[in-house]
Amino acid sequence: MGGRRHMTGTTPAVPSRSDAVRNRRLLLDAAAKTFAERGVEVSIGEIAQRAGVGKGTVFRHFSSKEELLAAIMLGMLDELVGTGTALLAEGDPGRALHAFMTAGVEIFVRDRAFCEVIGRPSLQNPQVRDAIDRLCDVAEALTARAREQGVVRPDVTGTDVALLLGGIQRTAESLLSAEPQAWRRYLELAFDGITTHTGRTLPHPPPRHLPLAAPAADHGR
Amino acid sequence: MGGRRHMTGTTPAVPSRSDAVRNRRLLLDAAAKTFAERGVEVSIGEIAQRAGVGKGTVFRHFSSKEELLAAIMLGMLDELVGTGTALLAEGDPGRALHAFMTAGVEIFVRDRAFCEVIGRPSLQNPQVRDAIDRLCDVAEALTARAREQGVVRPDVTGTDVALLLGGIQRTAESLLSAEPQAWRRYLELAFDGITTHTGRTLPHPPPRHLPLAAPAADHGR
DNA sequence: CCTCAAGGTGACCGAGCGGTCCGTTTCGCT
DNA sequence: AGCGAAACGGACCGCTCGGTCACCTTGAGG
């Protein structure tokens, strides 16, 4: 997982001095928690404070806020890809797909920054995009198995499934503080939607991949 | 629509001088377009520029950015409530509910600020909350009709339907720039999910209303 | 045409942000 | 213990934002 002494883009992967490794760990942990609770808008200063280090130390380890964020998002994406890959060994394709979707929505529900970053290509760095591609691939593999067995309707793709994860979280979002498990309701609803056989095919052609190459012709005014 | 000469909260409803009414109109139009395209984060300065007025003029008409935003959100919510109410007269309850959901998702898709504001109670003023309550009520009325006729499964509520609107938009979000109509696919998927009869009941108790009374125990650090 | 209050405006303010820099501390090696 | 390099920290910079204010313009009644 990741080259040892290659530089990970712009910042040395892992420093050698003991205080530096410890602070890097503290920093990653604090950032993960803070981003999860409060979203991408939290200030670097607050993360530093929570980690018990100075603001400058943050930028010694990560050249920018975005890089710190990407490091954390990448870890979670890889974890989910791993879960999906492991589930390809599960015998029952329907159960495997359901378990994958459960794991996916759980991440969205747990982490506010994850929700905000995924699907906003304008904010994403190349590594995150690659990880999302891999996520779509494993979702497609799981979906294909279920589709061939007739568990899911024939015109549903892995990209559909990946996109639904965020949609399910969004549906449950405003209930989450009062009903932390409400998302399971909407996961089941969506799962019934993709497994029901109406005879009709869904409107609009199914998505093959995510359009991740946003030229970001943004608010350059 | 709405009281004529009542003051709308904190700012005089409609001024009397001709230039003032005209500028107010320009401002509302520019703000609606800008919020729709770019979300709540756009600066007041940009809205003013787009309306062709000075920044100070914005604050003469609306005491804060949030009030301007609320005025626009309120208009759209009321419009959707009106559409839903009208659809209660439609003969076919299933078609009526489907049409209501279509109208709802269309608004979400068209307006980025709408997506960002709805369901974030921490940002909402009382009038917007009331409008959302009314929206849930009309959604419940439409859903109840469809439920009684056996069109939708028995354990689906109007609040479920209202929440799904945002979820559907979110699902289609990253496809929207390349495939502006992709949301129809996920609307159909969700509609199939609430109309299919699996025999199983959904997990988690159905939501009765939205928990709109967020005490906002926020990042007051 | 005159008057004056209502309306318009942009320089300005304070707060918060990401990111930089350099004097100071600490680690690890000899 | 002594030393050089690496890491630390927080004052600091430039920028943007929402919101204010004192001065100027303009509409409309007389």
Short mmCIF file of C-alpha atoms (C1' of nucleotides) in Angstrom, two decimals:
data_model
loop_
_atom_site.label_atom_id
_atom_site.label_comp_id
_atom_site.label_asym_id
_atom_site.label_seq_id
_atom_site.Cartn_x
_atom_site.Cartn_y
_atom_site.Cartn_z
CA MET A 1 0.00 0.00 0.00
CA GLY A 2 1.80 3.10 -1.23
CA GLY A 3 5.52 3.36 -1.91
CA ARG A 4 7.71 3.64 1.16
CA ARG A 5 10.10 6.42 0.37
CA HIS A 6 8.50 7.76 -2.76
CA MET A 7 7.21 11.20 -2.19
CA THR A 8 3.43 11.04 -2.17
CA GLY A 9 2.95 13.87 -4.61
CA THR A 10 4.45 16.88 -2.94
CA THR A 11 5.22 15.96 0.65
CA PRO A 12 7.61 13.37 2.07
CA ALA A 13 5.58 10.28 2.86
CA VAL A 14 6.71 9.55 6.36
CA PRO A 15 9.38 11.41 8.33
CA SER A 16 12.06 9.65 10.36
CA ARG A 17 12.37 11.56 13.59
CA SER A 18 10.26 10.20 16.42
CA ASP A 19 8.48 13.43 17.32
CA ALA A 20 7.65 13.95 13.68
CA VAL A 21 6.06 10.55 13.21
CA ARG A 22 4.10 10.97 16.41
CA ASN A 23 2.85 14.41 15.42
CA ARG A 24 1.94 13.19 11.97
CA ARG A 25 -0.17 10.47 13.54
CA LEU A 26 -1.82 12.89 15.97
CA LEU A 27 -2.48 15.22 13.09
CA LEU A 28 -4.08 12.62 10.86
CA ASP A 29 -6.26 11.36 13.68
CA ALA A 30 -7.38 14.83 14.71
CA ALA A 31 -8.02 15.84 11.12
CA ALA A 32 -10.03 12.70 10.41
CA LYS A 33 -12.25 13.26 13.42
CA THR A 34 -12.67 16.96 12.82
CA PHE A 35 -13.40 16.64 9.12
CA ALA A 36 -15.85 13.85 9.88
CA GLU A 37 -17.76 15.88 12.44
CA ARG A 38 -17.74 19.30 10.88
CA GLY A 39 -17.00 18.97 7.18
CA VAL A 40 -14.32 20.37 4.92
CA GLU A 41 -14.86 23.93 6.10
CA VAL A 42 -13.09 23.49 9.43
CA SER A 43 -10.00 25.61 9.73
CA ILE A 44 -6.50 24.24 9.82
CA GLY A 45 -6.04 26.09 13.07
CA GLU A 46 -8.73 24.08 14.76
CA ILE A 47 -7.32 20.81 13.55
CA ALA A 48 -3.90 21.82 14.81
CA GLN A 49 -5.31 22.79 18.18
CA ARG A 50 -7.14 19.50 18.46
CA ALA A 51 -3.95 17.63 17.61
CA GLY A 52 -2.03 19.65 20.18
CA VAL A 53 0.44 21.10 17.68
CA GLY A 54 1.03 24.48 16.12
CA LYS A 55 -0.47 25.54 12.82
CA GLY A 56 2.90 25.61 11.12
CA THR A 57 3.41 21.94 11.89
CA VAL A 58 0.37 21.07 9.83
CA PHE A 59 1.92 22.64 6.76
CA ARG A 60 5.23 20.94 7.42
CA HIS A 61 3.52 17.58 7.02
CA PHE A 62 0.98 18.50 4.36
CA SER A 63 1.70 21.16 1.81
CA SER A 64 -1.88 22.35 1.74
CA LYS A 65 -5.23 21.80 3.37
CA GLU A 66 -6.41 19.98 0.30
CA GLU A 67 -3.55 17.50 0.50
CA LEU A 68 -4.35 16.71 4.12
CA LEU A 69 -7.97 16.21 3.21
CA ALA A 70 -7.07 14.04 0.25
CA ALA A 71 -4.87 11.81 2.40
CA ILE A 72 -7.81 11.09 4.66
CA MET A 73 -10.37 10.64 1.91
CA LEU A 74 -8.00 8.31 0.15
CA GLY A 75 -7.71 6.09 3.19
CA MET A 76 -11.45 5.75 3.48
CA LEU A 77 -11.96 5.12 -0.21
CA ASP A 78 -9.32 2.42 -0.19
CA GLU A 79 -10.94 0.82 2.82
CA LEU A 80 -14.27 0.68 1.04
CA VAL A 81 -12.68 -0.70 -2.11
CA GLY A 82 -11.09 -3.39 0.05
CA THR A 83 -14.42 -4.27 1.63
CA GLY A 84 -15.99 -4.57 -1.81
CA THR A 85 -13.19 -6.69 -3.15
CA ALA A 86 -13.48 -9.05 -0.18
CA LEU A 87 -17.22 -9.31 -0.75
CA LEU A 88 -16.63 -10.62 -4.25
CA ALA A 89 -15.75 -13.88 -2.51
CA GLU A 90 -19.15 -14.05 -0.80
CA GLY A 91 -21.33 -16.79 -2.25
CA ASP A 92 -24.64 -14.95 -2.44
CA PRO A 93 -24.32 -12.04 -4.92
CA GLY A 94 -27.40 -10.31 -3.56
CA ARG A 95 -26.14 -10.43 0.00
CA ALA A 96 -22.72 -9.28 -1.13
CA LEU A 97 -24.10 -6.27 -2.95
CA HIS A 98 -26.28 -5.40 0.00
CA ALA A 99 -23.36 -5.65 2.40
CA PHE A 100 -21.26 -3.46 0.13
CA MET A 101 -23.92 -0.79 -0.01
CA THR A 102 -24.31 -0.94 3.75
CA ALA A 103 -20.61 -0.40 4.25
CA GLY A 104 -20.66 2.46 1.75
CA VAL A 105 -23.56 4.33 3.29
CA GLU A 106 -22.06 3.84 6.74
CA ILE A 107 -19.00 5.77 5.65
CA PHE A 108 -21.08 8.57 4.19
CA VAL A 109 -23.14 8.76 7.35
CA ARG A 110 -20.14 8.79 9.63
CA ASP A 111 -18.14 11.39 7.76
CA ARG A 112 -19.42 14.76 6.76
CA ALA A 113 -16.35 15.75 4.76
CA PHE A 114 -16.59 12.54 2.78
CA CYS A 115 -20.09 13.51 1.74
CA GLU A 116 -18.99 16.94 0.71
CA VAL A 117 -15.97 15.88 -1.28
CA ILE A 118 -17.23 12.88 -3.19
CA GLY A 119 -18.97 13.92 -6.34
CA ARG A 120 -17.58 17.45 -6.36
CA PRO A 121 -14.92 16.81 -8.98
CA SER A 122 -13.87 20.42 -8.88
CA LEU A 123 -12.25 19.80 -5.51
CA GLN A 124 -10.60 16.50 -6.16
CA ASN A 125 -7.00 15.67 -6.76
CA PRO A 126 -5.97 12.92 -9.19
CA GLN A 127 -5.33 10.28 -6.54
CA VAL A 128 -8.82 10.68 -5.14
CA ARG A 129 -10.23 10.40 -8.64
CA ASP A 130 -8.35 7.18 -9.22
CA ALA A 131 -9.69 5.77 -5.97
CA ILE A 132 -13.22 6.68 -7.01
CA ASP A 133 -12.63 4.92 -10.30
CA ARG A 134 -11.55 1.83 -8.43
CA LEU A 135 -14.63 2.11 -6.24
CA CYS A 136 -16.85 2.20 -9.32
CA ASP A 137 -15.01 -0.81 -10.70
CA VAL A 138 -15.60 -2.95 -7.65
CA ALA A 139 -19.20 -1.73 -7.48
CA GLU A 140 -19.59 -2.77 -11.09
CA ALA A 141 -18.14 -6.19 -10.39
CA LEU A 142 -20.50 -6.77 -7.48
CA THR A 143 -23.45 -5.47 -9.46
CA ALA A 144 -22.66 -7.55 -12.51
CA ARG A 145 -22.70 -10.73 -10.46
CA ALA A 146 -26.05 -9.83 -8.94
CA ARG A 147 -27.41 -8.79 -12.32
CA GLU A 148 -26.46 -12.05 -13.98
CA GLN A 149 -28.22 -13.98 -11.27
CA GLY A 150 -31.32 -11.87 -11.80
CA VAL A 151 -31.12 -10.32 -8.36
CA VAL A 152 -30.99 -6.77 -9.65
CA ARG A 153 -32.85 -5.53 -12.70
CA PRO A 154 -30.91 -5.78 -15.94
CA ASP A 155 -30.38 -2.06 -16.58
CA VAL A 156 -28.65 -1.16 -13.32
CA THR A 157 -24.90 -0.52 -13.36
CA GLY A 158 -22.20 -0.34 -10.73
CA THR A 159 -22.02 3.40 -11.21
CA ASP A 160 -25.71 3.57 -10.35
CA VAL A 161 -24.93 1.72 -7.15
CA ALA A 162 -21.99 3.96 -6.27
CA LEU A 163 -24.07 7.07 -6.87
CA LEU A 164 -26.92 5.75 -4.79
CA LEU A 165 -24.70 5.59 -1.70
CA GLY A 166 -24.51 9.36 -1.49
CA GLY A 167 -28.16 9.74 -2.35
CA ILE A 168 -29.20 7.46 0.48
CA GLN A 169 -27.13 9.42 2.98
CA ARG A 170 -28.63 12.65 1.73
CA THR A 171 -32.13 11.31 2.09
CA ALA A 172 -31.54 10.42 5.72
CA GLU A 173 -29.35 13.42 6.51
CA SER A 174 -31.77 15.66 8.32
CA LEU A 175 -32.97 12.76 10.43
CA LEU A 176 -29.51 11.62 11.42
CA SER A 177 -29.12 13.54 14.66
CA ALA A 178 -32.43 12.33 16.02
CA GLU A 179 -32.43 8.92 14.32
CA PRO A 180 -28.88 7.76 13.67
CA GLN A 181 -30.05 4.57 12.00
CA ALA A 182 -32.65 6.09 9.70
CA TRP A 183 -30.41 5.56 6.69
CA ARG A 184 -31.10 1.84 6.86
CA ARG A 185 -34.67 2.58 5.91
CA TYR A 186 -33.66 4.38 2.74
CA LEU A 187 -30.99 1.87 1.92
CA GLU A 188 -33.67 -0.80 1.93
CA LEU A 189 -35.93 1.37 -0.19
CA ALA A 190 -33.18 1.87 -2.75
CA PHE A 191 -32.24 -1.79 -2.66
CA ASP A 192 -35.85 -2.73 -3.33
CA GLY A 193 -35.77 -0.22 -6.18
CA ILE A 194 -32.82 -1.84 -7.89
CA THR A 195 -33.92 -5.43 -7.21
CA THR A 196 -37.58 -5.11 -8.16
CA HIS A 197 -38.56 -6.31 -11.62
CA THR A 198 -41.15 -4.02 -13.12
CA GLY A 199 -40.67 -5.10 -16.71
CA ARG A 200 -40.22 -1.43 -17.60
CA THR A 201 -36.67 -0.29 -18.13
CA LEU A 202 -35.48 2.82 -16.37
CA PRO A 203 -35.53 6.08 -18.30
CA HIS A 204 -32.27 7.68 -19.35
CA PRO A 205 -29.32 5.52 -20.36
CA PRO A 206 -27.43 3.94 -17.47
CA PRO A 207 -24.19 5.70 -16.45
CA ARG A 208 -21.02 3.84 -17.35
CA HIS A 209 -18.54 5.86 -15.32
CA LEU A 210 -18.46 9.06 -13.39
CA PRO A 211 -17.48 12.14 -15.37
CA LEU A 212 -14.50 12.95 -13.21
CA ALA A 213 -12.67 15.23 -15.60
CA ALA A 214 -14.25 18.49 -14.57
CA PRO A 215 -12.57 21.32 -16.47
CA ALA A 216 -13.73 23.51 -13.60
CA ALA A 217 -14.64 26.50 -15.72
CA ASP A 218 -15.43 28.03 -12.41
CA HIS A 219 -16.18 31.34 -10.86
CA GLY A 220 -13.09 32.94 -12.33
CA ARG A 221 -14.72 36.30 -12.36
CA MET B 1 -49.13 35.86 -2.42
CA GLY B 2 -48.58 36.63 1.23
CA GLY B 3 -49.65 39.68 3.21
CA ARG B 4 -49.65 42.94 1.34
CA ARG B 5 -48.44 45.56 3.72
CA HIS B 6 -47.31 43.43 6.60
CA MET B 7 -43.65 43.71 7.19
CA THR B 8 -41.96 40.47 6.15
CA GLY B 9 -40.05 39.91 9.34
CA THR B 10 -37.40 42.59 9.68
CA THR B 11 -37.34 44.56 6.45
CA PRO B 12 -40.09 46.70 4.91
CA ALA B 13 -41.92 44.46 2.48
CA VAL B 14 -42.02 46.64 -0.58
CA PRO B 15 -40.80 50.23 -0.83
CA SER B 16 -42.80 52.97 -2.52
CA ARG B 17 -40.35 54.89 -4.65
CA SER B 18 -40.10 53.72 -8.22
CA ASP B 19 -36.33 53.25 -8.32
CA ALA B 20 -36.51 51.25 -5.13
CA VAL B 21 -39.11 48.80 -6.40
CA ARG B 22 -37.19 48.36 -9.61
CA ASN B 23 -33.91 47.74 -7.82
CA ARG B 24 -35.57 45.32 -5.45
CA ARG B 25 -36.85 43.33 -8.42
CA LEU B 26 -33.45 43.38 -10.13
CA LEU B 27 -31.87 42.26 -6.90
CA LEU B 28 -34.23 39.37 -6.30
CA ASP B 29 -33.83 38.18 -9.87
CA ALA B 30 -30.05 38.41 -9.80
CA ALA B 31 -29.86 36.73 -6.41
CA ALA B 32 -32.15 33.90 -7.48
CA LYS B 33 -30.07 33.19 -10.57
CA THR B 34 -26.75 33.48 -8.79
CA PHE B 35 -27.73 31.36 -5.81
CA ALA B 36 -29.17 28.78 -8.17
CA GLU B 37 -26.01 28.53 -10.23
CA ARG B 38 -23.36 28.79 -7.58
CA GLY B 39 -24.88 28.00 -4.21
CA VAL B 40 -25.16 29.89 -0.95
CA GLU B 41 -21.46 30.73 -0.84
CA VAL B 42 -21.62 33.45 -3.47
CA SER B 43 -20.76 36.85 -2.12
CA ILE B 44 -23.21 39.67 -1.74
CA GLY B 45 -20.84 41.76 -3.84
CA GLU B 46 -21.25 39.49 -6.80
CA ILE B 47 -25.01 39.49 -6.56
CA ALA B 48 -24.99 43.27 -6.38
CA GLN B 49 -22.73 43.50 -9.40
CA ARG B 50 -24.96 41.16 -11.37
CA ALA B 51 -27.99 43.21 -10.44
CA GLY B 52 -26.19 46.38 -11.46
CA VAL B 53 -26.41 48.03 -8.05
CA GLY B 54 -23.98 48.83 -5.26
CA LYS B 55 -23.36 46.52 -2.34
CA GLY B 56 -24.94 48.93 0.10
CA THR B 57 -28.21 48.76 -1.79
CA VAL B 58 -28.48 45.06 -1.07
CA PHE B 59 -28.40 45.71 2.65
CA ARG B 60 -30.92 48.51 2.33
CA HIS B 61 -33.43 46.00 0.99
CA PHE B 62 -32.44 42.94 3.03
CA SER B 63 -30.98 43.28 6.47
CA SER B 64 -28.65 40.33 6.00
CA LYS B 65 -27.53 37.80 3.45
CA GLU B 66 -29.58 35.16 5.17
CA GLU B 67 -32.75 37.19 4.85
CA LEU B 68 -32.22 37.63 1.12
CA LEU B 69 -31.62 33.92 0.76
CA ALA B 70 -34.67 33.09 2.84
CA ALA B 71 -36.89 35.31 0.70
CA ILE B 72 -35.89 33.35 -2.37
CA MET B 73 -36.09 29.92 -0.79
CA LEU B 74 -39.51 30.81 0.55
CA GLY B 75 -40.78 31.64 -2.91
CA MET B 76 -39.66 28.33 -4.30
CA LEU B 77 -41.03 26.34 -1.39
CA ASP B 78 -44.39 28.04 -1.71
CA GLU B 79 -44.44 27.32 -5.40
CA LEU B 80 -43.84 23.64 -4.77
CA VAL B 81 -46.48 23.55 -2.06
CA GLY B 82 -48.87 25.11 -4.57
CA THR B 83 -48.06 22.51 -7.18
CA GLY B 84 -48.66 19.75 -4.67
CA THR B 85 -51.94 21.22 -3.53
CA ALA B 86 -53.14 21.49 -7.11
CA LEU B 87 -52.20 17.88 -7.73
CA LEU B 88 -54.52 16.78 -4.94
CA ALA B 89 -57.26 17.39 -7.47
CA GLU B 90 -55.74 14.96 -9.97
CA GLY B 91 -57.80 11.80 -10.30
CA ASP B 92 -55.02 9.21 -10.30
CA PRO B 93 -53.19 9.29 -6.93
CA GLY B 94 -50.17 7.48 -8.31
CA ARG B 95 -49.78 9.89 -11.19
CA ALA B 96 -50.30 12.82 -8.84
CA LEU B 97 -47.58 11.66 -6.47
CA HIS B 98 -45.24 11.01 -9.36
CA ALA B 99 -45.87 14.45 -10.79
CA PHE B 100 -45.26 16.03 -7.39
CA MET B 101 -41.96 14.24 -6.99
CA THR B 102 -40.95 15.25 -10.49
CA ALA B 103 -41.68 18.89 -9.74
CA GLY B 104 -39.76 18.62 -6.48
CA VAL B 105 -36.64 17.08 -7.92
CA GLU B 106 -36.70 19.57 -10.78
CA ILE B 107 -36.35 22.39 -8.27
CA PHE B 108 -33.49 20.68 -6.48
CA VAL B 109 -31.75 20.06 -9.78
CA ARG B 110 -32.20 23.59 -10.99
CA ASP B 111 -31.09 25.34 -7.82
CA ARG B 112 -27.89 24.65 -6.01
CA ALA B 113 -28.62 26.89 -3.05
CA PHE B 114 -31.94 25.15 -2.55
CA CYS B 115 -30.09 21.85 -2.22
CA GLU B 116 -27.67 23.31 0.27
CA VAL B 117 -30.24 25.00 2.48
CA ILE B 118 -33.00 22.41 2.70
CA GLY B 119 -32.29 19.96 5.44
CA ARG B 120 -29.66 22.07 7.14
CA PRO B 121 -31.82 23.32 9.95
CA SER B 122 -28.93 25.21 11.49
CA LEU B 123 -29.16 27.76 8.71
CA GLN B 124 -32.89 28.18 8.52
CA ASN B 125 -35.11 30.96 9.69
CA PRO B 126 -38.59 30.28 11.11
CA GLN B 127 -40.47 31.17 7.95
CA VAL B 128 -38.49 28.68 5.92
CA ARG B 129 -39.16 26.04 8.53
CA ASP B 130 -42.86 26.71 8.35
CA ALA B 131 -42.78 26.39 4.59
CA ILE B 132 -40.98 23.07 4.88
CA ASP B 133 -43.62 21.94 7.32
CA ARG B 134 -46.29 22.83 4.79
CA LEU B 135 -44.35 20.95 2.14
CA CYS B 136 -44.30 17.85 4.31
CA ASP B 137 -48.02 18.24 4.90
CA VAL B 138 -48.91 18.32 1.24
CA ALA B 139 -46.49 15.47 0.57
CA GLU B 140 -48.25 13.52 3.29
CA ALA B 141 -51.65 14.24 1.77
CA LEU B 142 -50.54 13.06 -1.65
CA THR B 143 -48.84 10.01 -0.21
CA ALA B 144 -51.81 9.06 1.93
CA ARG B 145 -54.09 8.99 -1.10
CA ALA B 146 -51.67 6.79 -3.00
CA ARG B 147 -51.17 4.57 0.02
CA GLU B 148 -54.87 4.01 0.55
CA GLN B 149 -55.24 2.94 -3.05
CA GLY B 150 -52.38 0.50 -2.61
CA VAL B 151 -50.16 2.34 -5.06
CA VAL B 152 -47.37 2.87 -2.56
CA ARG B 153 -46.43 0.38 0.10
CA PRO B 154 -48.19 0.83 3.42
CA ASP B 155 -45.24 1.98 5.51
CA VAL B 156 -44.17 4.97 3.43
CA THR B 157 -44.93 8.47 4.71
CA GLY B 158 -45.04 11.90 3.16
CA THR B 159 -41.89 12.81 5.02
CA ASP B 160 -40.19 9.87 3.34
CA VAL B 161 -41.26 11.30 0.00
CA ALA B 162 -40.09 14.81 0.84
CA LEU B 163 -36.72 13.50 2.00
CA LEU B 164 -36.32 11.41 -1.12
CA LEU B 165 -36.44 14.49 -3.33
CA GLY B 166 -33.07 15.68 -2.08
CA GLY B 167 -31.65 12.19 -2.14
CA ILE B 168 -32.57 11.75 -5.78
CA GLN B 169 -30.90 15.01 -6.70
CA ARG B 170 -27.81 14.02 -4.80
CA THR B 171 -27.64 10.69 -6.56
CA ALA B 172 -27.70 12.34 -9.96
CA GLU B 173 -25.58 15.32 -8.94
CA SER B 174 -22.23 14.40 -10.36
CA LEU B 175 -23.81 13.38 -13.64
CA LEU B 176 -25.80 16.56 -14.02
CA SER B 177 -23.35 18.59 -16.06
CA ALA B 178 -22.88 15.81 -18.60
CA GLU B 179 -26.39 14.36 -18.38
CA PRO B 180 -28.86 17.01 -17.28
CA GLN B 181 -31.76 14.56 -17.32
CA ALA B 182 -30.10 11.75 -15.37
CA TRP B 183 -32.18 12.51 -12.30
CA ARG B 184 -35.22 11.04 -14.04
CA ARG B 185 -33.53 7.67 -13.86
CA TYR B 186 -33.13 7.83 -10.12
CA LEU B 187 -36.55 9.31 -9.61
CA GLU B 188 -37.96 6.24 -11.34
CA LEU B 189 -35.79 3.98 -9.24
CA ALA B 190 -37.01 5.62 -6.04
CA PHE B 191 -40.59 5.56 -7.24
CA ASP B 192 -40.30 1.86 -7.96
CA GLY B 193 -38.85 1.48 -4.48
CA ILE B 194 -41.83 3.09 -2.77
CA THR B 195 -44.45 1.45 -5.00
CA THR B 196 -43.10 -2.08 -5.04
CA HIS B 197 -44.73 -4.54 -2.64
CA THR B 198 -42.17 -6.85 -1.16
CA GLY B 199 -44.26 -8.04 1.75
CA ARG B 200 -41.39 -7.05 4.04
CA THR B 201 -41.79 -3.80 5.88
CA LEU B 202 -38.97 -1.30 5.80
CA PRO B 203 -36.55 -1.27 8.71
CA HIS B 204 -36.56 1.64 11.12
CA PRO B 205 -39.82 3.42 12.01
CA PRO B 206 -41.14 5.77 9.36
CA PRO B 207 -40.44 9.47 9.97
CA ARG B 208 -43.49 11.52 10.92
CA HIS B 209 -42.02 15.00 10.55
CA LEU B 210 -38.66 16.58 10.05
CA PRO B 211 -36.77 17.49 13.20
CA LEU B 212 -36.55 21.15 12.36
CA ALA B 213 -35.82 22.48 15.82
CA ALA B 214 -32.05 22.34 15.74
CA PRO B 215 -30.68 24.06 18.84
CA ALA B 216 -27.55 24.58 16.76
CA ALA B 217 -25.07 23.63 19.47
CA ASP B 218 -22.55 24.56 16.89
CA HIS B 219 -18.87 25.25 16.55
CA GLY B 220 -19.00 28.01 19.09
CA ARG B 221 -15.36 27.54 20.00
"C1'" DC C 1 -38.73 74.75 -9.87
"C1'" DC C 2 -37.71 73.70 -5.08
"C1'" DT C 3 -37.31 70.85 -1.33
"C1'" DC C 4 -36.26 66.98 1.32
"C1'" DA C 5 -36.69 62.49 2.75
"C1'" DA C 6 -35.96 58.07 0.70
"C1'" DG C 7 -32.71 55.72 -1.73
"C1'" DG C 8 -27.95 54.64 -3.66
"C1'" DT C 9 -23.00 53.93 -3.13
"C1'" DG C 10 -18.30 52.43 -2.33
"C1'" DA C 11 -14.65 53.16 0.98
"C1'" DC C 12 -14.13 51.11 5.16
"C1'" DC C 13 -14.13 47.82 9.28
"C1'" DG C 14 -13.30 43.64 11.86
"C1'" DA C 15 -13.11 38.76 11.60
"C1'" DG C 16 -11.47 34.55 9.81
"C1'" DC C 17 -9.18 32.02 6.47
"C1'" DG C 18 -4.95 29.39 4.12
"C1'" DG C 19 -0.33 29.71 3.91
"C1'" DT C 20 4.64 31.63 5.08
"C1'" DC C 21 8.76 32.58 7.79
"C1'" DC C 22 12.15 32.63 11.00
"C1'" DG C 23 13.69 32.33 15.73
"C1'" DT C 24 13.57 28.43 19.03
"C1'" DT C 25 13.42 23.67 20.59
"C1'" DT C 26 14.32 18.90 20.21
"C1'" DC C 27 16.08 14.62 18.33
"C1'" DG C 28 19.61 11.48 17.24
"C1'" DC C 29 24.21 10.67 16.44
"C1'" DT C 30 29.12 10.69 17.71
"C1'" DA D 1 28.17 16.46 26.40
"C1'" DG D 2 28.18 18.67 22.16
"C1'" DC D 3 26.51 19.53 17.67
"C1'" DG D 4 24.01 19.93 13.28
"C1'" DA D 5 19.93 19.09 11.17
"C1'" DA D 6 15.23 18.43 11.46
"C1'" DA D 7 11.03 19.77 13.39
"C1'" DC D 8 8.21 23.02 15.98
"C1'" DG D 9 5.32 27.18 16.74
"C1'" DG D 10 3.01 31.28 16.40
"C1'" DA D 11 3.38 36.00 14.74
"C1'" DC D 12 2.50 37.54 10.46
"C1'" DC D 13 0.82 38.35 5.44
"C1'" DG D 14 -2.60 38.85 1.90
"C1'" DC D 15 -7.08 38.04 0.83
"C1'" DT D 16 -12.20 37.64 1.00
"C1'" DC D 17 -16.22 38.03 3.26
"C1'" DG D 18 -20.58 40.17 5.56
"C1'" DG D 19 -21.98 44.28 7.17
"C1'" DT D 20 -21.72 49.64 8.23
"C1'" DC D 21 -21.64 54.54 7.45
"C1'" DA D 22 -21.33 59.19 5.94
"C1'" DC D 23 -21.90 61.43 1.91
"C1'" DC D 24 -24.19 62.05 -2.54
"C1'" DT D 25 -28.28 61.45 -5.92
"C1'" DT D 26 -32.96 61.29 -7.19
"C1'" DG D 27 -37.86 60.85 -7.21
"C1'" DA D 28 -42.16 63.02 -6.29
"C1'" DG D 29 -45.33 66.27 -3.97
"C1'" DG D 30 -46.14 71.12 -3.67
#
